[in-house]
Amino acid sequence: MSIEQYKGDMEMCCRCSACKHIPLQMVRNPAHSYACPSIAKYNYHAYSGSGRLIIGREALSKGINYTDRLLDIVYNCQMCGACDISCKYAMDMEVLEPISEFRMKCVEDGHANPALDKVINGLHKTGSMVPVKGKRGDWAEGLNLKNATKEKVDVLYHVGCLTSYDKDMQKLAKATAKILQKAGVNFGIAGDAETCCGGRAYQMGYREDFLNQAKKNMALIKKAGVKTLVTGCADGYQAFKVLYDKYNLKGDLEVLHITEYIDRLIKQGKLKLTKKVNLNVTYHDPCRLGRLSEPWIHWEGKKIPGYKFVFDPPKTYRRGTNGIYAPPRDILASIPGIKLTEMDRIKEYSWCCGAGGGVNESNPEFAAWTANKRIEEATSTGAEALVSACPWCESNFNKTLKATGSSLKVYDIVELVAKAI
Amino acid sequence: MVVEAKFAKIVGAGNASSQKETLEEYSRDMSFVNPVRPAFIVRPKTAAEIEKIVNLANETNTPLVPVSSGSPHFRGDTVPGTGGVVIVDLSGMKKIIKITRHNRVAMVEPGVTFAELIPAVTREGLRLNMPLLPRQSKSVVGSMLEREPVIMPKYQWDSSDPLACIEVVFGNGETFRTGQAAGPGTIEEQWAAGGVQKTPYGPGPAQWQRLVQGAQGTMGIVTWASLRCELLPELEQPFVVGSANLGKLTDLAHWLVRMKLVNECFMVNNTDLAAIMAEKWPTDYCDLKDSLPRWILFYNVAGYHYSPEERVSTQIKGITDICKQVGVEPVKAAGKVSANEILKTVQKPSGEPYWKLRYKGACQDIFFITIYDKLERQLSIMNELANQYGFQSSDIGIYLQPMVQGTNCHCEFNLFYDPTNPREVARVKTLYTKATEALMKVGAFFSRPYDTTARMIVNQNAASVDALNRVKGVLDPNHIMNPGKLCF
Amino acid sequence: MAISKEAYKEIEDVVGPENISDDPSIKDAYRSQYLTVVLPGNTEEVAAVVKLFNKHKIPFQVQSTGWSFYPPEYDFIFVDMRRMNRIIEINEKNMYAVVEPYVIVAELQAELFKRGLTCNMKGSGANTTALAMSGHGHMGLSTGTGDRNDLATEWVTDEGEIIRLGTVGASGEWFCGDGPGPSLRGVIRIGGVMTKQSTKIYHWGGPTKYALEGNSPRYTLPEIPANMMVRYYSFPTVEKLIEAELKIGESEIAFELMGFCPSMVSSNITTNNEEDFATLERFTKEVQGPGFMVIIIGNFPGDFEYKKMVLEQIIKETKGKSLKAVEDHNAEATLLFQCTRVTGSIRETFRAGGMFSSMMVQGQRYDLHVEWLEQAAVWKRELIKKGLIIADDGQQFGWGEEQGHLGHTEIFCRYNPYDADSFKAVHDWMDKVAKLALTGHYSVPVNSALPIEEIGSQACNYHIWLGKIKQAFDPNLVGARTGFSYVGADTAGAHTLVYPPKPPAKQP
């Protein structure tokens, strides 16, 4: 993979600015018409999907002219993929892939963001993307969970860095364990042996570190002999399901997000949600559970010479059509007492929580700004609570809410399910 | 050769005049503008003559005042604003150059009146989007150049409508054609290629006709203009809705225009409708007025070639539903006036004498553009001022014309007065000025300012005055065109 | 550095350091290394920076949403209007909306639909500015066209003077843009910056929002909303098509009449190039000749039935044939929201090859422009045969505006702008078509296809007049000078020209 392979895609950009907004027929409110946090905040065209492609195309002709501003542009992007989906409503071209490759090129050229470098150094040392206190499996103490590296289980629950180590997020792991136990699933965790999926390293531009983590994880999985992996982290989910597959590392591992799995358990009658949870909620589609979770499409081909942008064999684009949108909504519909009101930007054109692409670490102020926009949107629905399905979203929303003093509550969907069983 | 003789040479001696009586005629009109006697009158017959006249005027620094309608004039725009003026009277240029049914367009010289053009377009199956009851002598081109409101707001997409293209001799003596008429090629070459002169845009990013409209002859002299025409309906069903509550009528007018359900659509008060419809004066007028509700909305539902009956009945049904929601009832007659009679009347120019003169012999209009939300306050201020200055407020005729497909509304107060009664004249003159001042303060927009109030109105917006003068500097650098008018 | 440090600092003092940049990467994204970008946040800032451009004699160009941008080859300031994106007012009863330049149509329309109203949408799409401006659009039959939708306007001249046209200059209201006296609407597209504008809005008989289902790119409607219908008809000859267009305009039955070629229909209803080309092949076999798409919207059920009945009669009289594929629910639904809410332009123009170059004209479609661009189509097919441009139907297309009083006619070539042969061929074709416009007395062609002098000399020397007026408002000659084709704060939809790999223009 390299930026060069996307030359044709970058040349296709006609600067129509569709990448800045959600698909136009979905615009229902001028306050919620933007898809891309970066252009919405920083205004210069360079911060849009189109601007990034044009810069990339120029770089292919004349090399990259590294300036502080260029790096500001490169790293102030959540890699949320909203531009990609909006563009591909009409166009046949890759948008997020070249943007991602450009960032990787920056990292390879020694122009990594210092804050992200620090995170990656931490990853090297601890196998975690978040600061480590104690051991990775400490949260499970006293829960009698199986260790999948030692015992045979049907399902490996990959907890993820934030949920494992962050004291405020461990409740999600506990809720998940409770749900799986209640449903009688034969599952286990890797405990202290679990390591980062590498997904966030990939978003930050560190391809090699991602690959290292991926290989470690797949070795563990292979050794444990599990066929199904479940995770509650959207970043982890996308890494295992899509990125590992992109690099031919996934094999036939079945990767499920916890919302898919719970939805399946409910529909199979293995999980019954009986307790009332009286709450008006709205649901936030995490980028990597939603639009970016679409299975990787392996394709190799060449552009057919000539004026058309077509390929042999024909290329099928990932356009966000097949993200995980229904399961979380079906679960919410199954919880007695929950009333769901949708926001203006949902599913494939959902607005990012702000925490992706390393922005959480490299520019917390931008992460909070982005989260705040979403909180405003959620509040405008009249909901009491914003429900997500990713610890990074919940964590970023909560941090931002604390600063604003809003009364909006934030839940991960597993917390609500745990209340209902 | 004296200057007058040079002008006379251009048009021929028979078309020039410096006779005292003639000059006197052009020195004044029915407005309160001070009379100024022109030096000379020329009556050109061709565009070439006009171009020569303007060039000569530039050479000799002679001010020109173009006039296209016949008398009586009402707004002071054709009264010289300075001494030594040569009046360029275009009323003799009466060619109807072309009417094209297929493209719904007509092209006429400035002397063509509504009375002359209506039968010509009717023969082709077309009709004009007319102002309300123009006087017999009113030039079609003049009316369009003045941006007179028209009675079918549905067909007025832009304030410049129905004007399409013009040929104009700018003040610097150069001839220019606007919109599609500009070129490529001569008008004849354009016709040969299948073209008509209808598209108003450009050429280029400028919209030239907009600079000549509303200019009162200060930018140049128009030698012909084309105008969009509408189709002649095959079936028409006019209605009136009367009410003491104007708000209900403006609500209804909003929906009728918004949904493009009706052709003719305007509102008048009882004074104006009686003044328009009365035949025998003063008995008819009083009877009619007494029989009428305070406000009358008139509208006309039309059907064209395809199933006109069905179209008309469908629209009427839709309108009936809207009327129910608004709380009014459309009927075929208001008091002693039937909707059919109104329709017949307003589809022609005014009979003689001109309807505004029948009541008392003179009429001073106060007109401006507004929006419905502001009307109530503006009407009440007008009433207060009328009372204050001793003018019977129930004697004020009021005409409300939704414009530009409902984006705004022309509001016109007709102050009928006896020109032979000095006290009445003085009262109206004061009321006219005071009301203009007061109405401006409550959002009345005097888009077409004339006569004694023009400068006060224009000077409200210094930046606009500066910009207009820059345009003027290009089109009429020597300021020979109608000096003293507007901000020039 | 493109401009002096002193000038940079003074501009920075007005807009703040975060809103001015001459960093190479910022410039790259605007496709020019000659520019310094300034992002003003309000009218006063626009006026202040333009005054500074004059003081320092720095040329500037302005754009709101834009599509492509054609940068000059000299140091200049690019004023990006992105930060001015507020809807100032929607006045329902008086049928106007007031917007800043970076409000896009999709945003304004979303608010208007809620009130049963809509604005015009430029052909360039709902992704472009909601200012009335110059762009014409598919809905022009019932929502007017280009600058004819302008009402009151706030305009900053090339010298930095704020001029408020019409009512906004008199009382701060937005309902009229003309006067007092002559209307300055006549000159505001020659230069300067539009900072706020009131635009006419229109009744919308459709739903307050489309109840769309599915996920991108396959959105659909569970059912066609009440009193709405979309059809595509092809005709045996151009003459029959024109007859039908005229009759539909005159009978006032259609909301939209868009003279799509079959290739444009297939682009709009398909989600990728391969599907598009296959669909076009099917359509080409089914249509009998040139065609158009019609959208009927009834204000109420009886109105809808009447309009449908008349449409059927007209189609029968003109021997039109309905394209069955468009009667399919999904195709009809897609065309409905594509054409009233999105515009088809991105799918139908850019997707296939990355670029398109267009010869377009507003005005008298019938008997004149259609004839001219039918000849352009003959020449276009030669390029198709040579494999230089996308093989589509090779047709002209267009639509009626203001119930057929006016119209838009256009033809474009889609191609890869990075292919030198294609680029040259399309450029030559544009020149040839433009020359025919002049020699055949058809129209003033898009300005920059030919030297402005060549065009202007055949159209009352309008370029000289424009130059004079331009200079009256821009004595320091710092405003945009792109062959006088500049259209205020936006180029969207007005000049979709050949995308030059290098900036084409030299400062005059």
Tab-separated table of N, CA and C in Angstrom, chain A residues 47-142:
chain	number	residue	atom	x	y	z
A	47	TYR	N	-8.206	21.448	4.846
A	47	TYR	CA	-8.650	20.569	5.937
A	47	TYR	C	-9.827	19.678	5.531
A	48	SER	N	-10.268	19.803	4.298
A	48	SER	CA	-11.374	18.946	3.844
A	48	SER	C	-10.823	17.705	3.162
A	49	GLY	N	-11.683	16.751	2.909
A	49	GLY	CA	-11.258	15.560	2.172
A	49	GLY	C	-10.659	15.953	0.832
A	50	SER	N	-11.348	16.856	0.141
A	50	SER	CA	-10.868	17.301	-1.164
A	50	SER	C	-9.508	17.954	-1.051
A	51	GLY	N	-9.355	18.864	-0.100
A	51	GLY	CA	-8.084	19.555	0.070
A	51	GLY	C	-6.957	18.573	0.332
A	52	ARG	N	-7.244	17.567	1.124
A	52	ARG	CA	-6.222	16.565	1.455
A	52	ARG	C	-5.815	15.786	0.188
A	53	LEU	N	-6.798	15.485	-0.640
A	53	LEU	CA	-6.477	14.762	-1.874
A	53	LEU	C	-5.657	15.643	-2.820
A	54	ILE	N	-6.033	16.898	-2.896
A	54	ILE	CA	-5.306	17.783	-3.821
A	54	ILE	C	-3.861	17.966	-3.337
A	55	ILE	N	-3.699	18.108	-2.022
A	55	ILE	CA	-2.344	18.203	-1.470
A	55	ILE	C	-1.567	16.918	-1.784
A	56	GLY	N	-2.240	15.801	-1.633
A	56	GLY	CA	-1.599	14.503	-1.913
A	56	GLY	C	-1.168	14.401	-3.366
A	57	ARG	N	-2.031	14.858	-4.241
A	57	ARG	CA	-1.714	14.806	-5.677
A	57	ARG	C	-0.518	15.706	-5.989
A	58	GLU	N	-0.492	16.879	-5.404
A	58	GLU	CA	0.634	17.794	-5.607
A	58	GLU	C	1.924	17.162	-5.088
A	59	ALA	N	1.808	16.486	-3.958
A	59	ALA	CA	2.996	15.864	-3.357
A	59	ALA	C	3.584	14.811	-4.289
A	60	LEU	N	2.727	14.126	-5.031
A	60	LEU	CA	3.243	13.118	-5.956
A	60	LEU	C	4.068	13.776	-7.059
A	61	SER	N	3.694	14.973	-7.452
A	61	SER	CA	4.429	15.649	-8.525
A	61	SER	C	5.722	16.268	-8.018
A	62	LYS	N	5.663	16.868	-6.845
A	62	LYS	CA	6.829	17.682	-6.454
A	62	LYS	C	7.399	17.321	-5.097
A	63	GLY	N	6.951	16.233	-4.513
A	63	GLY	CA	7.447	15.847	-3.190
A	63	GLY	C	6.715	16.603	-2.107
A	64	ILE	N	6.852	16.095	-0.894
A	64	ILE	CA	6.118	16.738	0.204
A	64	ILE	C	6.963	17.868	0.780
A	65	ASN	N	6.363	19.043	0.853
A	65	ASN	CA	7.034	20.193	1.457
A	65	ASN	C	6.549	20.268	2.909
A	66	TYR	N	7.336	19.686	3.816
A	66	TYR	CA	6.881	19.615	5.207
A	66	TYR	C	6.940	20.977	5.866
A	67	THR	N	5.790	21.435	6.331
A	67	THR	CA	5.736	22.660	7.137
A	67	THR	C	4.890	22.332	8.361
A	68	ASP	N	4.977	23.200	9.351
A	68	ASP	CA	4.151	22.972	10.550
A	68	ASP	C	2.680	22.912	10.170
A	69	ARG	N	2.316	23.772	9.225
A	69	ARG	CA	0.914	23.819	8.818
A	69	ARG	C	0.499	22.503	8.163
A	70	LEU	N	1.396	21.958	7.326
A	70	LEU	CA	1.039	20.693	6.679
A	70	LEU	C	0.768	19.637	7.741
A	71	LEU	N	1.632	19.586	8.745
A	71	LEU	CA	1.447	18.559	9.772
A	71	LEU	C	0.192	18.838	10.596
A	72	ASP	N	-0.113	20.115	10.759
A	72	ASP	CA	-1.354	20.481	11.444
A	72	ASP	C	-2.548	19.929	10.673
A	73	ILE	N	-2.477	20.082	9.348
A	73	ILE	CA	-3.564	19.570	8.498
A	73	ILE	C	-3.631	18.046	8.612
A	74	VAL	N	-2.486	17.425	8.497
A	74	VAL	CA	-2.446	15.960	8.465
A	74	VAL	C	-3.003	15.358	9.759
A	75	TYR	N	-2.612	15.932	10.896
A	75	TYR	CA	-2.994	15.290	12.157
A	75	TYR	C	-4.307	15.784	12.746
A	76	ASN	N	-4.821	16.903	12.208
A	76	ASN	CA	-6.131	17.333	12.692
A	76	ASN	C	-7.236	16.725	11.832
A	77	CYS	N	-7.288	15.434	11.875
A	77	CYS	CA	-8.288	14.683	11.121
A	77	CYS	C	-8.546	13.416	11.911
A	78	GLN	N	-9.800	13.139	12.187
A	78	GLN	CA	-10.137	11.961	12.994
A	78	GLN	C	-10.134	10.681	12.176
A	79	MET	N	-9.811	10.795	10.887
A	79	MET	CA	-9.842	9.621	10.008
A	79	MET	C	-11.215	8.939	10.122
A	80	CYS	N	-12.230	9.768	10.258
A	80	CYS	CA	-13.555	9.208	10.547
A	80	CYS	C	-14.229	8.682	9.292
A	81	GLY	N	-13.735	9.092	8.130
A	81	GLY	CA	-14.245	8.533	6.883
A	81	GLY	C	-15.548	9.138	6.394
A	82	ALA	N	-16.031	10.189	7.052
A	82	ALA	CA	-17.298	10.783	6.602
A	82	ALA	C	-17.141	11.380	5.204
A	83	CYS	N	-15.991	11.978	4.932
A	83	CYS	CA	-15.740	12.568	3.612
A	83	CYS	C	-15.821	11.490	2.535
A	84	ASP	N	-15.265	10.340	2.870
A	84	ASP	CA	-15.205	9.219	1.936
A	84	ASP	C	-16.613	8.785	1.519
A	85	ILE	N	-17.476	8.702	2.503
A	85	ILE	CA	-18.848	8.234	2.218
A	85	ILE	C	-19.607	9.300	1.431
A	86	SER	N	-19.469	10.555	1.818
A	86	SER	CA	-20.203	11.615	1.111
A	86	SER	C	-19.751	11.714	-0.338
A	87	CYS	N	-18.450	11.581	-0.547
A	87	CYS	CA	-17.928	11.645	-1.910
A	87	CYS	C	-18.456	10.481	-2.730
A	88	LYS	N	-18.390	9.306	-2.128
A	88	LYS	CA	-18.733	8.097	-2.889
A	88	LYS	C	-20.236	7.928	-3.096
A	89	TYR	N	-21.026	8.832	-2.534
A	89	TYR	CA	-22.436	8.796	-2.901
A	89	TYR	C	-22.531	8.994	-4.414
A	90	ALA	N	-21.657	9.860	-4.916
A	90	ALA	CA	-21.737	10.171	-6.344
A	90	ALA	C	-20.543	9.660	-7.138
A	91	MET	N	-19.400	9.553	-6.509
A	91	MET	CA	-18.171	9.322	-7.268
A	91	MET	C	-17.627	7.902	-7.071
A	92	ASP	N	-16.830	7.491	-8.046
A	92	ASP	CA	-16.067	6.249	-7.940
A	92	ASP	C	-14.615	6.627	-7.667
A	93	MET	N	-14.253	6.757	-6.442
A	93	MET	CA	-12.861	7.090	-6.125
A	93	MET	C	-12.623	6.874	-4.635
A	94	GLU	N	-11.385	6.603	-4.285
A	94	GLU	CA	-11.050	6.441	-2.873
A	94	GLU	C	-10.703	7.796	-2.280
A	95	VAL	N	-11.171	8.033	-1.076
A	95	VAL	CA	-10.865	9.300	-0.403
A	95	VAL	C	-10.091	9.044	0.890
A	96	LEU	N	-10.660	8.209	1.759
A	96	LEU	CA	-9.996	7.975	3.049
A	96	LEU	C	-8.674	7.221	2.880
A	97	GLU	N	-8.633	6.300	1.932
A	97	GLU	CA	-7.408	5.500	1.757
A	97	GLU	C	-6.206	6.383	1.432
A	98	PRO	N	-6.287	7.256	0.416
A	98	PRO	CA	-5.130	8.122	0.180
A	98	PRO	C	-4.821	9.063	1.337
A	99	ILE	N	-5.851	9.508	2.045
A	99	ILE	CA	-5.597	10.397	3.197
A	99	ILE	C	-4.809	9.635	4.255
A	100	SER	N	-5.223	8.394	4.462
A	100	SER	CA	-4.551	7.543	5.437
A	100	SER	C	-3.114	7.249	5.003
A	101	GLU	N	-2.957	6.968	3.716
A	101	GLU	CA	-1.606	6.668	3.206
A	101	GLU	C	-0.702	7.896	3.316
A	102	PHE	N	-1.269	9.069	3.105
A	102	PHE	CA	-0.464	10.286	3.206
A	102	PHE	C	0.067	10.448	4.632
A	103	ARG	N	-0.792	10.191	5.604
A	103	ARG	CA	-0.352	10.300	6.990
A	103	ARG	C	0.748	9.271	7.282
A	104	MET	N	0.568	8.068	6.757
A	104	MET	CA	1.575	7.036	6.988
A	104	MET	C	2.916	7.440	6.377
A	105	LYS	N	2.816	8.085	5.235
A	105	LYS	CA	4.044	8.555	4.584
A	105	LYS	C	4.738	9.596	5.473
A	106	CYS	N	3.958	10.462	6.074
A	106	CYS	CA	4.524	11.465	6.986
A	106	CYS	C	5.259	10.772	8.131
A	107	VAL	N	4.608	9.765	8.701
A	107	VAL	CA	5.218	9.043	9.824
A	107	VAL	C	6.501	8.363	9.346
A	108	GLU	N	6.425	7.723	8.199
A	108	GLU	CA	7.612	7.035	7.664
A	108	GLU	C	8.750	8.018	7.390
A	109	ASP	N	8.380	9.241	6.989
A	109	ASP	CA	9.399	10.252	6.699
A	109	ASP	C	9.930	10.931	7.960
A	110	GLY	N	9.463	10.476	9.099
A	110	GLY	CA	9.969	11.053	10.350
A	110	GLY	C	9.220	12.288	10.792
A	111	HIS	N	8.013	12.476	10.274
A	111	HIS	CA	7.239	13.656	10.669
A	111	HIS	C	6.005	13.253	11.459
A	112	ALA	N	6.250	12.375	12.426
A	112	ALA	CA	5.135	11.962	13.276
A	112	ALA	C	4.779	13.094	14.224
A	113	ASN	N	3.579	13.036	14.728
A	113	ASN	CA	3.160	14.004	15.737
A	113	ASN	C	3.741	13.588	17.095
A	114	PRO	N	4.385	14.508	17.812
A	114	PRO	CA	5.061	14.133	19.059
A	114	PRO	C	4.117	13.473	20.076
A	115	ALA	N	2.914	13.990	20.176
A	115	ALA	CA	1.971	13.411	21.147
A	115	ALA	C	1.624	11.977	20.760
A	116	LEU	N	1.529	11.739	19.462
A	116	LEU	CA	1.186	10.388	19.012
A	116	LEU	C	2.392	9.467	19.166
A	117	ASP	N	3.566	10.031	18.933
A	117	ASP	CA	4.788	9.239	19.145
A	117	ASP	C	4.848	8.732	20.582
A	118	LYS	N	4.459	9.605	21.475
A	118	LYS	CA	4.476	9.235	22.900
A	118	LYS	C	3.523	8.055	23.146
A	119	VAL	N	2.376	8.130	22.520
A	119	VAL	CA	1.395	7.036	22.681
A	119	VAL	C	1.984	5.736	22.129
A	120	ILE	N	2.622	5.845	20.972
A	120	ILE	CA	3.163	4.645	20.338
A	120	ILE	C	4.333	4.089	21.151
A	121	ASN	N	5.119	4.986	21.724
A	121	ASN	CA	6.182	4.501	22.621
A	121	ASN	C	5.578	3.707	23.779
A	122	GLY	N	4.466	4.241	24.273
A	122	GLY	CA	3.756	3.531	25.349
A	122	GLY	C	3.294	2.164	24.869
A	123	LEU	N	2.811	2.130	23.638
A	123	LEU	CA	2.349	0.855	23.069
A	123	LEU	C	3.499	-0.148	23.027
A	124	HIS	N	4.650	0.354	22.582
A	124	HIS	CA	5.826	-0.542	22.525
A	124	HIS	C	6.116	-1.139	23.895
A	125	LYS	N	5.987	-0.292	24.906
A	125	LYS	CA	6.378	-0.741	26.249
A	125	LYS	C	5.299	-1.589	26.916
A	126	THR	N	4.041	-1.193	26.712
A	126	THR	CA	2.972	-1.787	27.538
A	126	THR	C	1.936	-2.562	26.739
A	127	GLY	N	1.983	-2.450	25.415
A	127	GLY	CA	0.939	-3.100	24.613
A	127	GLY	C	-0.394	-2.394	24.756
A	128	SER	N	-0.354	-1.135	25.172
A	128	SER	CA	-1.608	-0.406	25.382
A	128	SER	C	-1.523	0.988	24.782
A	129	MET	N	-2.669	1.459	24.324
A	129	MET	CA	-2.729	2.817	23.777
A	129	MET	C	-3.060	3.841	24.857
A	130	VAL	N	-3.326	3.351	26.057
A	130	VAL	CA	-3.618	4.294	27.148
A	130	VAL	C	-2.633	4.038	28.280
A	131	PRO	N	-2.427	5.025	29.139
A	131	PRO	CA	-1.503	4.833	30.257
A	131	PRO	C	-1.900	3.614	31.097
A	132	VAL	N	-0.906	2.909	31.545
A	132	VAL	CA	-1.164	1.635	32.227
A	132	VAL	C	-0.948	1.794	33.725
A	133	LYS	N	-1.970	1.396	34.440
A	133	LYS	CA	-1.813	1.289	35.897
A	133	LYS	C	-2.304	-0.095	36.269
A	134	GLY	N	-1.495	-0.862	36.912
A	134	GLY	CA	-1.890	-2.215	37.253
A	134	GLY	C	-1.799	-3.127	36.043
A	135	LYS	N	-2.567	-4.236	36.126
A	135	LYS	CA	-2.505	-5.205	35.035
A	135	LYS	C	-3.755	-5.122	34.180
A	136	ARG	N	-3.617	-5.607	32.957
A	136	ARG	CA	-4.707	-5.471	31.985
A	136	ARG	C	-5.971	-6.204	32.435
A	137	GLY	N	-5.785	-7.306	33.113
A	137	GLY	CA	-6.961	-8.101	33.472
A	137	GLY	C	-7.515	-7.809	34.848
A	138	ASP	N	-6.975	-6.779	35.501
A	138	ASP	CA	-7.410	-6.492	36.875
A	138	ASP	C	-8.912	-6.278	36.998
A	139	TRP	N	-9.486	-5.690	35.969
A	139	TRP	CA	-10.922	-5.359	36.037
A	139	TRP	C	-11.791	-6.596	36.285
A	140	ALA	N	-11.238	-7.795	35.864
A	140	ALA	CA	-12.067	-9.013	35.901
A	140	ALA	C	-11.950	-9.754	37.231
A	141	GLU	N	-11.163	-9.161	38.098
A	141	GLU	CA	-10.956	-9.827	39.374
A	141	GLU	C	-12.281	-10.147	40.052
A	142	GLY	N	-12.395	-11.382	40.486
A	142	GLY	CA	-13.588	-11.789	41.221
A	142	GLY	C	-14.781	-12.135	40.355
